[in-house]
Structure formats: C-alpha cells, structure tokens
C-alpha cells in the first residue's frame, strides 16, 4: 500500500511539474508574438523585419539569452490595462557576435508602436548596466513612435534614465545604434549619444519634429525621408555613420564593425591575421607633379594597410576628409586622411567636426591614429566664418592634443598654415612625424606667399610674370620642402613613399607600451 501511495504522489508531482513547464512554454510562445500575429504581418508587409528577427541577424547563429521576457507595464490609463503584454515593447538580451559577447535591445513596433514605457526603459537600462559591468559593447535597435504618451512623465523619466546610461557608458564600451524604423522627438537623442549610427535606406527615419510640424511652423512641405531619412543624415546632417540598402546587409555591417572594435576601453583588439605586404612601389610615383592636380587618398590607404581591412566611417559626409578603421599586421588603427579628390582636401566646418569626433573615439578606446596629410588650409569665406570655422577647427586641434594613444603622421604633399598644425603636427604631441619628398610645409602656398612678400619686386620688374615665377620657384626651394622642417626637428625623417607601411608598423611596435597622460582635471572644455 505504501509503495502505491508513493507512486501516486510522484505521479501527481510529475503531472504538476509538467503542467508548469507547459505553462512556461505557452507564456514564452505568446510573448514572441509581440503585439499579435496581425500586427506582425503588417510590419512584414512594410518590408520591415520583426524585433526578434533583427536580434537573430545580429547574434552568432541567431542565438541570444533574453533578459526580462515577462516584464509588463503597470499602467491602466487610456485603456493600457488591456495591452499588458509580456516583455512590453522591447526585447533585451546578450549573446555572441563573432565570438565576442555583446548586449542588445530591439524595440518592437508591433507593441503599441514600440513606444517607450517606464518598464521598457528599465529593461534597456538593466542591459546597459550589465554591459558596463562586464565591459561589453551594446547595440540598440530603434523602431519606435517615441515616448508612450499615455504614461506621461513616467515615459519621459524612462528616456532620461536611458540618456544617462548613454552618457556614462561613453568612452567605456562601444555603443552602436541601428535605426530601422521611426526614431522621433526626444527618442533621437539616445542614438545621437552613441558612437555609431546605422540606418537602412527607405526604412530608418530620425527627426526632432515630423513633416506635419515643419509645415505648420515653416510652411515647408517635406516628406519623412527627405526630412530625416538615411540619405539626409548620411550626406547632409552627418548624424548617420553608415547606410545599408537592406536590414540583412545592415546587421552584417554591424557585425563587421564589432569585429574590428575593442570590447571596451581597456581591451586591445588585435589578431595574427594579416594579408602580407602588398606592392608598395606604386607610391613612389603616386603624387602628381602638378601641385593642383587631385588624386584619391583611398588608393594610398588601401596600399599601406592590411589588404581589404579598411572600414570607412561617414563615407558620404564631409568627403574632403576620410576617416575609418584599418589593420596593420592585425592591429586595429584609426586613419585620418585629407582627400585631395574632394574640395582639394581643404578643412571646413564639417570635415573638422567629423575628424575630431573620430580622433576622440580612437583615443577613448586606445586605438592608434595614423594621419595622412595633404591639406591646403582651412576653407575661406563668410559662410565658414559665420558658421564657426574657428570653433570647429579648434575641435580637431583639441582632439589631437588630448589624445594619448600612439599618433603617427605622414605628410604626403601640401601642409600649409594652421591646417599643418591641426593635422597631427609634432607640436600636438604626435609621436612620429615623417614626410614624403613631395611634401610642401609652409605658412601658405608658394604663389600666395609670393603675392604678399614679393609684391613690390613683381610690380617693379620688366617682366612681372617671369619675376613672379622666379620668386615662386625660389620660395618653393627654400621653404616649401620637407627638408627645412626635418633640419629643425619638426619631422623625424623624410622617407620614400614606398616605405610608408614599414615605417608605420615599426612605429606601432615601438609605441606599443607608450605611456602618456593629461594634466589632472575633472575634464577639459572642448570648444563645442
């Protein structure tokens, strides 16, 4: 009898446990439906992927561990008590990307338009806190109508908590935002606080006020895409760093960027994978003989780095300067290069700000910086002066001085005036400064200089044009060469262009254990 009683008891326990597991599985299956099958179908008809599908594209093998899958909002106003869905409007979790642990959150537009509730903010903040504690990158996938209006100030508080984490984590862990839907109003400030923003063409949108408000206030009639689409933010505002044609491509691009970035500000991302040295001899005859003739600096970059390793940042914005990540013998390095093929490589407001922010990112995450210089100066004109070229140019100067990572500068051709100083000169605490024989280092170009200092000699000459050319040639021989700067110690060497890669690699090895620091202070006051 006793044995039968025990069997009955075990059977009841087994039945109870099985029932609980079945209930758990049901709850999890229901949670995966988000706002329901109908809304998920509507999302897909718009050509947009679901929140969980996006996380699957990000993580290795589509696998991640979810955080807070059963959290529900506690609001009851305006009928919210009827839409208490497990997990609410965001899915959070962690997993591996290229074998490296990464945290992520993905807003679910099928649940109340992806609007941010207080509990949704709590979920994101929990993921942020764990990412900071464990030193892991975090990826935010934005697809939301913004603050949950029905929750009022609670939703605004949720955004404030998120902005605080964005700010506190800045320079500690890499933060990436993927915009695959609307991101409007105050919601745009979280992406703006992150390090890199990816947008999908025709899908992602970012703006403070929508087209309706713009038209009501200014009378301007613009579409959502024209106002805040991927093209607008990658070419005009500079808000977006990368643009993809599809969500699948976008998440592959995110994975590629994470592969090259360190996990945090004390991690050093390197590998033993190198492509071997490519033929460098083409560089010896690369610079055009005519000073005003353009060339594509990306050809120089691709020649000196590990083959195929260049990841350009903001390639459609401020194209007169090129910035991006590359590898030298497997080590991640930041590249800053003037682009003679666009506006002669001149520094203007947008180029200065673009490069300054990139330099500061590299410094935050201990990524060495290689600068390739061919700059005729700063952009003249009232629009630049009124727009604050002085202030914006000072950002780049500040960023170079503040940076304590290894800094290597190669002057390829022109390096004139203040732009010479700003672009990683020796005076800005750069460690290795070399030049190609084609380098011209001077206060200004020979012709401009002669027009000022030789004005009287030219005007009094029998043949003014011939005299002017003589003075230009004389000025170039005496001042616009790299050897004057090298004789004075402002350059460490004048090198054959084909030796550039070797010089960079040797310098990186020499500087591997570099220790440098700034004066003790709370923080500086960069000219924002």
Coordinates of C-alpha atoms in Angstrom, one line a residue:
X1 CA 0.0 0.0 0.0
X2 CA 2.8 2.3 1.0
X3 CA 4.6 1.8 -2.4
X4 CA 1.4 2.6 -4.3
X5 CA 0.9 5.7 -2.3
X6 CA 4.4 6.9 -3.1
X7 CA 3.8 6.2 -6.8
X8 CA 0.6 8.2 -6.7
X9 CA 2.4 11.1 -5.0
X10 CA 5.3 11.0 -7.5
X11 CA 2.7 10.9 -10.4
X12 CA 1.0 13.9 -9.0
X13 CA 4.3 15.8 -8.7
X14 CA 5.3 14.8 -12.2
X15 CA 2.0 15.9 -13.5
X16 CA 2.2 19.2 -11.7
X17 CA 5.8 19.9 -12.9
X18 CA 4.8 19.0 -16.5
X19 CA 1.9 21.4 -16.3
X20 CA 4.1 24.2 -15.0
X21 CA 6.6 23.7 -17.8
X22 CA 3.8 23.6 -20.4
X23 CA 2.5 26.9 -18.9
X24 CA 6.0 28.4 -19.1
X25 CA 6.4 27.3 -22.7
X26 CA 3.0 28.8 -23.6
X27 CA 3.9 32.1 -21.9
X28 CA 7.1 32.3 -23.9
X29 CA 5.4 31.4 -27.1
X30 CA 2.8 34.1 -26.6
X31 CA 5.5 36.7 -25.7
X32 CA 7.2 36.0 -29.0
X33 CA 4.0 37.1 -30.8
X34 CA 4.6 40.7 -29.5
X35 CA 1.5 42.7 -30.5
X36 CA -0.1 39.7 -32.2
X37 CA 0.1 37.9 -35.5
X38 CA -1.9 40.6 -37.3
X39 CA 0.5 43.4 -36.3
X40 CA 3.5 41.3 -37.1
X41 CA 2.1 40.6 -40.5
X42 CA 1.5 44.3 -41.0
X43 CA 5.1 45.0 -40.0
X44 CA 6.4 42.5 -42.5
X45 CA 4.2 43.9 -45.3
X46 CA 6.1 47.2 -44.9
X47 CA 9.3 45.4 -45.7
X48 CA 10.4 45.5 -42.1
X49 CA 11.7 42.7 -40.0
X50 CA 10.4 41.8 -36.6
X51 CA 12.3 42.7 -33.4
X52 CA 13.4 39.2 -32.7
X53 CA 14.4 38.6 -36.3
X54 CA 16.7 41.6 -36.1
X55 CA 18.4 40.2 -33.0
X56 CA 18.8 36.9 -34.8
X57 CA 20.6 38.6 -37.6
X58 CA 22.9 40.3 -35.1
X59 CA 24.0 37.4 -32.9
X60 CA 26.0 34.3 -33.9
X61 CA 23.7 31.5 -35.1
X62 CA 20.8 33.8 -34.2
X63 CA 21.0 32.7 -30.6
X64 CA 20.8 35.1 -27.5
X65 CA 19.8 34.9 -23.9
X66 CA 16.8 37.1 -23.2
X67 CA 16.5 39.5 -20.2
X68 CA 13.1 40.3 -18.6
X69 CA 10.9 38.4 -21.0
X70 CA 7.9 38.5 -18.7
X71 CA 8.0 42.2 -17.6
X72 CA 4.7 44.0 -18.1
X73 CA 3.8 47.7 -17.8
X74 CA 1.6 48.7 -14.8
X75 CA -0.3 51.5 -16.5
X76 CA -4.1 51.5 -16.7
X77 CA -5.0 54.9 -18.1
X78 CA -6.4 55.3 -21.7
X79 CA -7.1 51.5 -21.9
X80 CA -3.5 50.4 -21.3
X81 CA -4.7 47.8 -18.9
X82 CA -5.9 45.8 -21.9
X83 CA -2.5 45.8 -23.6
X84 CA -0.3 44.3 -20.9
X85 CA 2.0 42.1 -23.0
X86 CA 4.9 40.0 -21.7
X87 CA 8.1 41.8 -22.4
X88 CA 6.3 45.1 -23.3
X89 CA 7.7 47.0 -26.3
X90 CA 11.4 46.0 -26.3
X91 CA 13.4 42.7 -26.3
X92 CA 16.7 42.7 -24.5
X93 CA 19.4 40.1 -24.2
X94 CA 23.0 39.1 -24.8
X95 CA 24.9 36.7 -26.9
X96 CA 28.0 36.4 -29.1
X97 CA 28.9 38.4 -32.2
X98 CA 31.9 36.9 -33.9
X99 CA 32.6 35.0 -30.7
X100 CA 32.6 38.2 -28.6
X101 CA 29.9 38.9 -26.0
X102 CA 27.6 41.7 -26.9
X103 CA 24.4 43.1 -25.3
X104 CA 21.5 44.4 -27.4
X105 CA 17.9 45.6 -27.3
X106 CA 15.4 45.7 -30.1
X107 CA 12.3 47.8 -30.0
X108 CA 9.1 46.0 -31.0
X109 CA 6.9 48.3 -33.2
X110 CA 4.0 45.7 -33.0
X111 CA 3.5 46.5 -29.3
X112 CA 2.0 50.0 -29.0
X113 CA 4.1 51.3 -31.9
X114 CA 7.3 50.4 -30.0
X115 CA 6.6 53.3 -27.7
X116 CA 8.9 53.6 -24.7
X117 CA 7.2 52.8 -21.3
X118 CA 8.9 53.1 -18.0
X119 CA 9.3 49.3 -17.7
X120 CA 10.7 49.2 -21.3
X121 CA 13.3 51.8 -20.2
X122 CA 14.0 49.7 -17.1
X123 CA 14.7 46.7 -19.3
X124 CA 17.1 48.6 -21.6
X125 CA 18.8 50.2 -18.6
X126 CA 19.3 46.7 -17.0
X127 CA 21.0 45.6 -20.2
X128 CA 23.2 48.7 -20.2
X129 CA 24.2 48.2 -16.6
X130 CA 25.3 44.7 -17.3
X131 CA 27.1 45.7 -20.4
X132 CA 29.1 48.3 -18.5
X133 CA 29.9 45.9 -15.6
X134 CA 31.1 43.2 -18.0
X135 CA 32.9 45.5 -20.4
X136 CA 30.8 44.5 -23.5
X137 CA 29.6 46.6 -26.5
X138 CA 25.9 47.3 -26.7
X139 CA 23.7 47.6 -29.8
X140 CA 20.4 49.4 -29.7
X141 CA 17.9 48.7 -32.5
X142 CA 15.4 51.6 -32.8
X143 CA 11.9 51.2 -34.3
X144 CA 9.6 53.3 -32.2
X145 CA 7.0 56.0 -32.2
X146 CA 8.8 57.6 -29.3
X147 CA 7.5 58.3 -25.7
X148 CA 4.4 56.4 -24.6
X149 CA 2.0 59.4 -24.4
X150 CA -0.4 57.5 -22.1
X151 CA 2.3 57.3 -19.4
X152 CA 3.1 60.9 -19.4
X153 CA 6.1 61.9 -17.3
X154 CA 6.9 58.2 -16.5
X155 CA 7.9 57.7 -20.1
X156 CA 9.9 60.9 -20.1
X157 CA 11.7 59.7 -17.0
X158 CA 12.5 56.4 -18.9
X159 CA 14.2 58.4 -21.6
X160 CA 16.1 60.4 -19.1
X161 CA 17.5 57.2 -17.5
X162 CA 18.5 55.9 -20.9
X163 CA 20.3 59.1 -21.9
X164 CA 22.1 59.0 -18.6
X165 CA 23.4 55.5 -19.3
X166 CA 24.4 56.5 -22.9
X167 CA 26.5 59.3 -21.4
X168 CA 28.0 57.4 -18.5
X169 CA 29.0 54.5 -20.8
X170 CA 30.5 56.8 -23.4
X171 CA 34.2 56.0 -23.8
X172 CA 33.8 52.9 -21.7
X173 CA 32.1 50.5 -24.1
X174 CA 31.3 50.9 -27.8
X175 CA 27.7 51.9 -28.4
X176 CA 26.0 51.3 -31.7
X177 CA 22.5 52.3 -32.8
X178 CA 20.7 50.7 -35.7
X179 CA 17.7 52.8 -37.0
X180 CA 15.3 50.5 -38.8
X181 CA 12.1 52.5 -38.3
X182 CA 11.0 55.8 -36.9
X183 CA 13.0 57.5 -34.2
X184 CA 11.4 60.8 -33.5
X185 CA 11.3 63.6 -30.9
X186 CA 13.3 63.1 -27.8
X187 CA 14.0 59.5 -28.9
X188 CA 16.7 60.7 -31.3
X189 CA 19.0 61.8 -28.5
X190 CA 19.9 58.3 -27.4
X191 CA 21.2 57.4 -30.9
X192 CA 23.0 60.8 -31.1
X193 CA 24.8 59.9 -27.8
X194 CA 26.1 56.6 -29.2
X195 CA 29.3 56.1 -31.1
X196 CA 28.0 54.9 -34.4
X197 CA 24.6 55.1 -36.1
X198 CA 23.5 52.7 -38.8
X199 CA 20.4 53.5 -41.0
X200 CA 18.6 51.4 -43.5
X201 CA 17.6 53.2 -46.7
X202 CA 13.9 53.7 -47.1
X203 CA 13.2 52.3 -43.6
X204 CA 15.1 54.3 -40.9
X205 CA 14.0 57.8 -40.0
X206 CA 15.2 60.3 -37.4
X207 CA 13.9 63.8 -36.7
X208 CA 13.0 66.1 -33.9
X209 CA 9.7 67.2 -35.4
X210 CA 7.8 65.4 -38.1
X211 CA 6.9 66.9 -41.6
X212 CA 3.5 68.0 -40.2
X213 CA 5.0 70.2 -37.6
X214 CA 7.6 71.5 -40.0
X215 CA 4.9 72.5 -42.5
X216 CA 2.8 74.1 -39.8
X217 CA 5.7 76.2 -38.4
X218 CA 7.7 77.0 -41.5
X219 CA 5.4 76.3 -44.4
X220 CA 7.9 73.9 -45.9
X221 CA 6.4 70.7 -47.4
X222 CA 8.8 67.8 -46.9
X223 CA 8.5 64.0 -46.8
X224 CA 9.6 61.9 -43.9
X225 CA 12.5 60.6 -45.9
X226 CA 13.6 64.0 -47.1
X227 CA 13.4 65.3 -43.6
X228 CA 15.1 62.5 -41.7
X229 CA 15.8 59.6 -43.9
X230 CA 19.1 57.7 -44.3
X231 CA 20.2 59.9 -47.3
X232 CA 19.6 63.1 -45.5
X233 CA 21.5 62.1 -42.4
X234 CA 24.4 60.4 -44.2
X235 CA 25.1 63.3 -46.7
X236 CA 23.7 66.5 -45.1
X237 CA 23.5 66.4 -41.3
X238 CA 26.3 63.9 -40.6
X239 CA 24.1 62.2 -38.0
X240 CA 24.4 58.7 -39.6
X241 CA 27.7 57.0 -40.0
X242 CA 26.7 54.0 -42.1
X243 CA 23.8 53.4 -44.6
X244 CA 22.7 50.0 -45.8
X245 CA 20.3 49.0 -48.6
X246 CA 18.6 46.3 -46.5
X247 CA 18.3 45.2 -42.9
X248 CA 20.2 42.0 -43.7
X249 CA 23.1 44.0 -45.1
X250 CA 22.9 46.4 -42.2
X251 CA 23.3 43.8 -39.5
X252 CA 26.2 42.2 -41.4
X253 CA 27.8 45.7 -41.5
X254 CA 27.3 46.0 -37.7
X255 CA 28.9 42.6 -37.2
X256 CA 31.9 43.7 -39.3
X257 CA 32.4 46.8 -37.3
X258 CA 32.2 45.0 -34.0
X259 CA 34.8 42.6 -35.3
X260 CA 37.3 45.4 -35.7
X261 CA 36.4 47.3 -32.5
X262 CA 37.7 46.5 -29.0
X263 CA 35.1 45.4 -26.4
X264 CA 35.8 48.2 -24.0
X265 CA 38.4 50.9 -23.2
X266 CA 40.9 48.5 -21.7
X267 CA 40.7 45.8 -24.4
X268 CA 43.2 45.8 -27.2
X269 CA 41.7 44.4 -30.4
X270 CA 44.3 42.6 -32.5
X271 CA 44.8 39.4 -34.3
X272 CA 47.6 37.5 -36.1
X273 CA 45.7 37.5 -39.3
X274 CA 47.5 39.7 -41.9
X275 CA 47.3 39.7 -45.6
X276 CA 51.1 40.2 -46.1
X277 CA 52.7 43.2 -47.6
X278 CA 51.3 44.4 -51.0
X279 CA 53.4 46.1 -53.6
X280 CA 54.3 49.5 -52.2
X281 CA 56.4 50.7 -55.2
X282 CA 53.4 52.4 -56.8
X283 CA 53.5 55.1 -54.1
X284 CA 56.9 56.4 -55.2
X285 CA 55.3 57.9 -58.3
X286 CA 51.8 58.4 -57.0
X287 CA 51.8 62.1 -56.2
X288 CA 51.1 64.2 -59.3
X289 CA 53.8 66.5 -60.5
X290 CA 51.3 69.4 -60.7
X291 CA 50.6 70.8 -57.3
X292 CA 46.9 71.4 -58.0
X293 CA 46.2 68.0 -59.6
X294 CA 44.0 65.8 -57.5
X295 CA 44.2 62.1 -56.5
X296 CA 42.2 59.7 -54.4
X297 CA 43.8 59.2 -51.0
X298 CA 41.9 56.0 -50.5
X299 CA 44.3 54.4 -53.0
X300 CA 47.1 55.3 -50.6
X301 CA 45.2 53.9 -47.7
X302 CA 44.4 50.6 -49.4
X303 CA 48.0 50.2 -50.4
X304 CA 49.6 50.6 -47.0
X305 CA 47.1 48.7 -44.8
X306 CA 46.4 45.0 -44.4
X307 CA 44.6 44.2 -47.6
X308 CA 40.8 44.7 -47.5
X309 CA 40.8 45.8 -43.9
X310 CA 39.6 49.4 -44.3
X311 CA 36.2 50.2 -42.8
X312 CA 35.3 53.8 -43.7
X313 CA 33.1 55.9 -41.4
X314 CA 30.8 58.5 -42.8
X315 CA 31.9 58.0 -46.4
X316 CA 29.2 60.3 -47.8
X317 CA 29.6 63.2 -45.4
X318 CA 32.4 65.8 -45.5
X319 CA 34.2 63.9 -48.2
X320 CA 37.1 66.2 -48.1
X321 CA 38.4 64.2 -45.2
X322 CA 38.5 60.4 -44.9
X323 CA 38.2 58.6 -41.6
X324 CA 37.9 54.9 -40.8
X325 CA 39.4 51.8 -39.2
X326 CA 42.0 49.5 -40.7
X327 CA 44.6 46.9 -39.7
X328 CA 48.4 47.0 -39.7
X329 CA 49.7 43.5 -39.0
X330 CA 46.4 42.6 -37.5
X331 CA 46.2 45.6 -35.1
X332 CA 43.3 48.0 -35.3
X333 CA 44.3 51.5 -36.2
X334 CA 42.3 54.7 -37.0
X335 CA 43.0 56.5 -40.2
X336 CA 42.5 60.3 -40.7
X337 CA 43.3 61.5 -44.2
X338 CA 42.8 64.6 -46.2
X339 CA 41.1 63.9 -49.6
X340 CA 42.6 65.9 -52.5
X341 CA 39.9 64.3 -54.7
X342 CA 37.2 66.4 -53.0
X343 CA 37.5 70.1 -52.5
X344 CA 41.3 69.7 -52.7
X345 CA 41.3 68.2 -49.2
X346 CA 40.6 71.6 -47.6
X347 CA 39.4 71.6 -43.9
X348 CA 36.0 73.1 -43.4
X349 CA 33.4 73.1 -40.6
X350 CA 32.0 69.6 -41.3
X351 CA 35.4 68.0 -42.0
X352 CA 36.8 69.4 -38.8
X353 CA 34.0 68.1 -36.6
X354 CA 33.9 64.7 -38.4
X355 CA 37.6 64.1 -37.9
X356 CA 37.6 65.5 -34.3
X357 CA 34.9 63.1 -33.2
X358 CA 36.7 60.2 -34.8
X359 CA 40.0 61.0 -33.2
X360 CA 38.3 61.2 -29.8
X361 CA 36.7 57.8 -30.3
X362 CA 40.0 56.3 -31.1
X363 CA 41.7 57.8 -28.1
X364 CA 38.8 56.6 -25.8
X365 CA 39.4 53.0 -26.9
X366 CA 43.2 53.0 -27.2
X367 CA 43.2 52.8 -31.0
X368 CA 46.4 54.3 -32.5
X369 CA 45.9 57.0 -35.1
X370 CA 47.7 57.4 -38.4
X371 CA 47.2 60.7 -40.2
X372 CA 47.8 61.2 -43.9
X373 CA 48.2 64.8 -44.7
X374 CA 47.7 66.8 -47.9
X375 CA 45.9 69.9 -46.8
X376 CA 46.0 73.4 -48.5
X377 CA 44.4 75.1 -45.5
X378 CA 41.1 76.0 -44.0
X379 CA 38.1 76.8 -46.2
X380 CA 37.8 80.6 -46.6
X381 CA 34.5 82.6 -46.9
X382 CA 31.8 84.3 -44.9
X383 CA 29.6 81.1 -44.7
X384 CA 32.5 79.3 -43.0
X385 CA 33.4 82.2 -40.7
X386 CA 29.8 82.9 -39.7
X387 CA 29.3 79.1 -39.2
X388 CA 32.1 79.0 -36.7
X389 CA 35.1 77.5 -38.6
X390 CA 37.3 78.8 -35.8
X391 CA 35.4 76.9 -33.2
X392 CA 35.0 73.7 -35.3
X393 CA 38.7 73.8 -36.4
X394 CA 39.7 74.1 -32.8
X395 CA 37.8 70.9 -32.0
X396 CA 40.2 68.9 -34.2
X397 CA 43.2 70.7 -32.7
X398 CA 41.9 69.9 -29.2
X399 CA 41.2 66.2 -30.1
X400 CA 44.8 65.6 -31.4
X401 CA 46.4 67.3 -28.4
X402 CA 44.2 65.5 -25.9
X403 CA 44.7 62.1 -27.4
X404 CA 47.3 59.9 -25.6
X405 CA 47.3 57.0 -28.0
X406 CA 50.2 56.4 -30.4
X407 CA 50.0 59.0 -33.1
X408 CA 51.8 58.8 -36.4
X409 CA 51.7 61.4 -39.1
X410 CA 52.8 61.2 -42.8
X411 CA 52.8 64.4 -44.8
X412 CA 52.3 63.5 -48.5
X413 CA 52.1 66.8 -50.2
X414 CA 50.7 70.1 -49.0
X415 CA 50.7 71.1 -45.3
X416 CA 50.0 74.8 -45.2
X417 CA 49.4 77.2 -42.3
X418 CA 47.1 76.4 -39.4
X419 CA 45.9 73.3 -41.2
X420 CA 49.5 71.9 -41.0
X421 CA 49.5 72.4 -37.2
X422 CA 46.0 70.9 -36.8
X423 CA 46.6 67.8 -38.8
X424 CA 48.7 65.9 -36.3
X425 CA 51.8 68.0 -36.2
X426 CA 54.7 67.3 -33.8
X427 CA 53.6 70.3 -31.6
X428 CA 50.3 68.5 -30.9
X429 CA 52.1 65.6 -29.1
X430 CA 52.3 63.4 -32.1
X431 CA 54.9 60.7 -31.7
X432 CA 56.3 60.0 -35.2
X433 CA 56.1 62.6 -37.9
X434 CA 57.6 61.9 -41.3
X435 CA 57.1 63.3 -44.8
X436 CA 57.4 62.2 -48.4
X437 CA 59.9 64.1 -50.6
X438 CA 56.9 65.7 -52.4
X439 CA 55.8 67.4 -49.1
X440 CA 55.4 71.2 -49.0
X441 CA 55.4 72.6 -45.5
X442 CA 54.9 76.4 -45.2
X443 CA 52.7 79.2 -43.8
X444 CA 50.9 79.2 -47.2
X445 CA 51.3 78.0 -50.8
X446 CA 54.3 79.5 -52.8
X447 CA 52.0 81.5 -55.1
X448 CA 50.0 83.1 -52.2
X449 CA 53.2 83.8 -50.3
X450 CA 54.9 85.4 -53.2
X451 CA 51.9 87.6 -54.0
X452 CA 52.3 89.1 -50.5
X453 CA 56.0 89.2 -49.8
X454 CA 57.2 89.8 -53.4
X455 CA 54.6 92.3 -54.4
X456 CA 57.0 95.2 -54.8
X457 CA 59.6 93.1 -56.7
X458 CA 57.0 91.8 -59.1
X459 CA 55.4 95.2 -59.8
X460 CA 58.8 96.9 -60.5
X461 CA 60.1 94.1 -62.7
X462 CA 60.4 94.5 -66.5
X463 CA 58.6 91.1 -66.9
X464 CA 56.3 90.8 -63.8
X465 CA 55.1 87.3 -64.7
X466 CA 58.6 86.0 -65.2
X467 CA 59.7 87.6 -61.9
X468 CA 56.7 86.1 -60.1
X469 CA 57.6 82.6 -61.3
X470 CA 61.2 83.1 -60.3
X471 CA 60.1 84.1 -56.8
X472 CA 57.7 81.2 -56.6
X473 CA 60.4 78.7 -57.5
X474 CA 62.8 80.3 -55.1
X475 CA 60.2 80.2 -52.3
X476 CA 59.4 76.5 -53.0
X477 CA 63.1 75.6 -52.9
X478 CA 63.8 77.4 -49.7
X479 CA 60.6 76.9 -47.7
X480 CA 58.1 74.6 -49.3
X481 CA 60.1 71.4 -48.9
X482 CA 60.2 68.8 -46.1
X483 CA 63.9 69.2 -45.5
X484 CA 63.7 72.6 -43.8
X485 CA 61.3 71.1 -41.2
X486 CA 63.4 68.0 -40.9
X487 CA 66.6 70.1 -40.3
X488 CA 64.8 71.8 -37.4
X489 CA 63.5 68.6 -35.9
X490 CA 59.8 69.2 -36.7
X491 CA 59.9 66.0 -38.8
X492 CA 61.6 62.8 -37.7
X493 CA 62.5 61.8 -41.2
X494 CA 61.9 62.2 -44.9
X495 CA 61.0 58.8 -46.3
X496 CA 60.5 57.1 -49.6
X497 CA 56.7 56.8 -50.1
X498 CA 57.1 53.0 -50.7
X499 CA 58.5 52.7 -47.1
X500 CA 55.3 54.1 -45.5
X501 CA 53.8 50.8 -44.4
X502 CA 57.1 49.6 -42.9
X503 CA 57.6 52.9 -41.1
X504 CA 54.0 52.7 -39.6
X505 CA 54.4 49.1 -38.5
X506 CA 57.8 49.8 -36.9
X507 CA 56.4 52.9 -35.2
X508 CA 53.4 51.0 -33.9
X509 CA 55.7 48.3 -32.5
X510 CA 58.0 51.0 -30.9
X511 CA 55.0 52.7 -29.3
X512 CA 53.2 49.6 -28.1
X513 CA 54.0 50.4 -24.5
X514 CA 53.6 54.1 -24.8
X515 CA 52.5 55.9 -21.5
X516 CA 51.2 59.4 -21.7
X517 CA 48.7 61.3 -19.7
X518 CA 47.0 64.7 -19.4
X519 CA 47.1 67.1 -16.5
X520 CA 44.9 66.1 -13.6
X521 CA 41.4 67.7 -14.0
X522 CA 37.8 66.8 -14.0
X523 CA 37.6 67.3 -17.7
X524 CA 38.6 69.9 -20.3
X525 CA 36.3 72.4 -22.0
X526 CA 36.4 71.3 -25.7
X527 CA 35.1 74.1 -27.9
X528 CA 31.8 72.6 -28.7

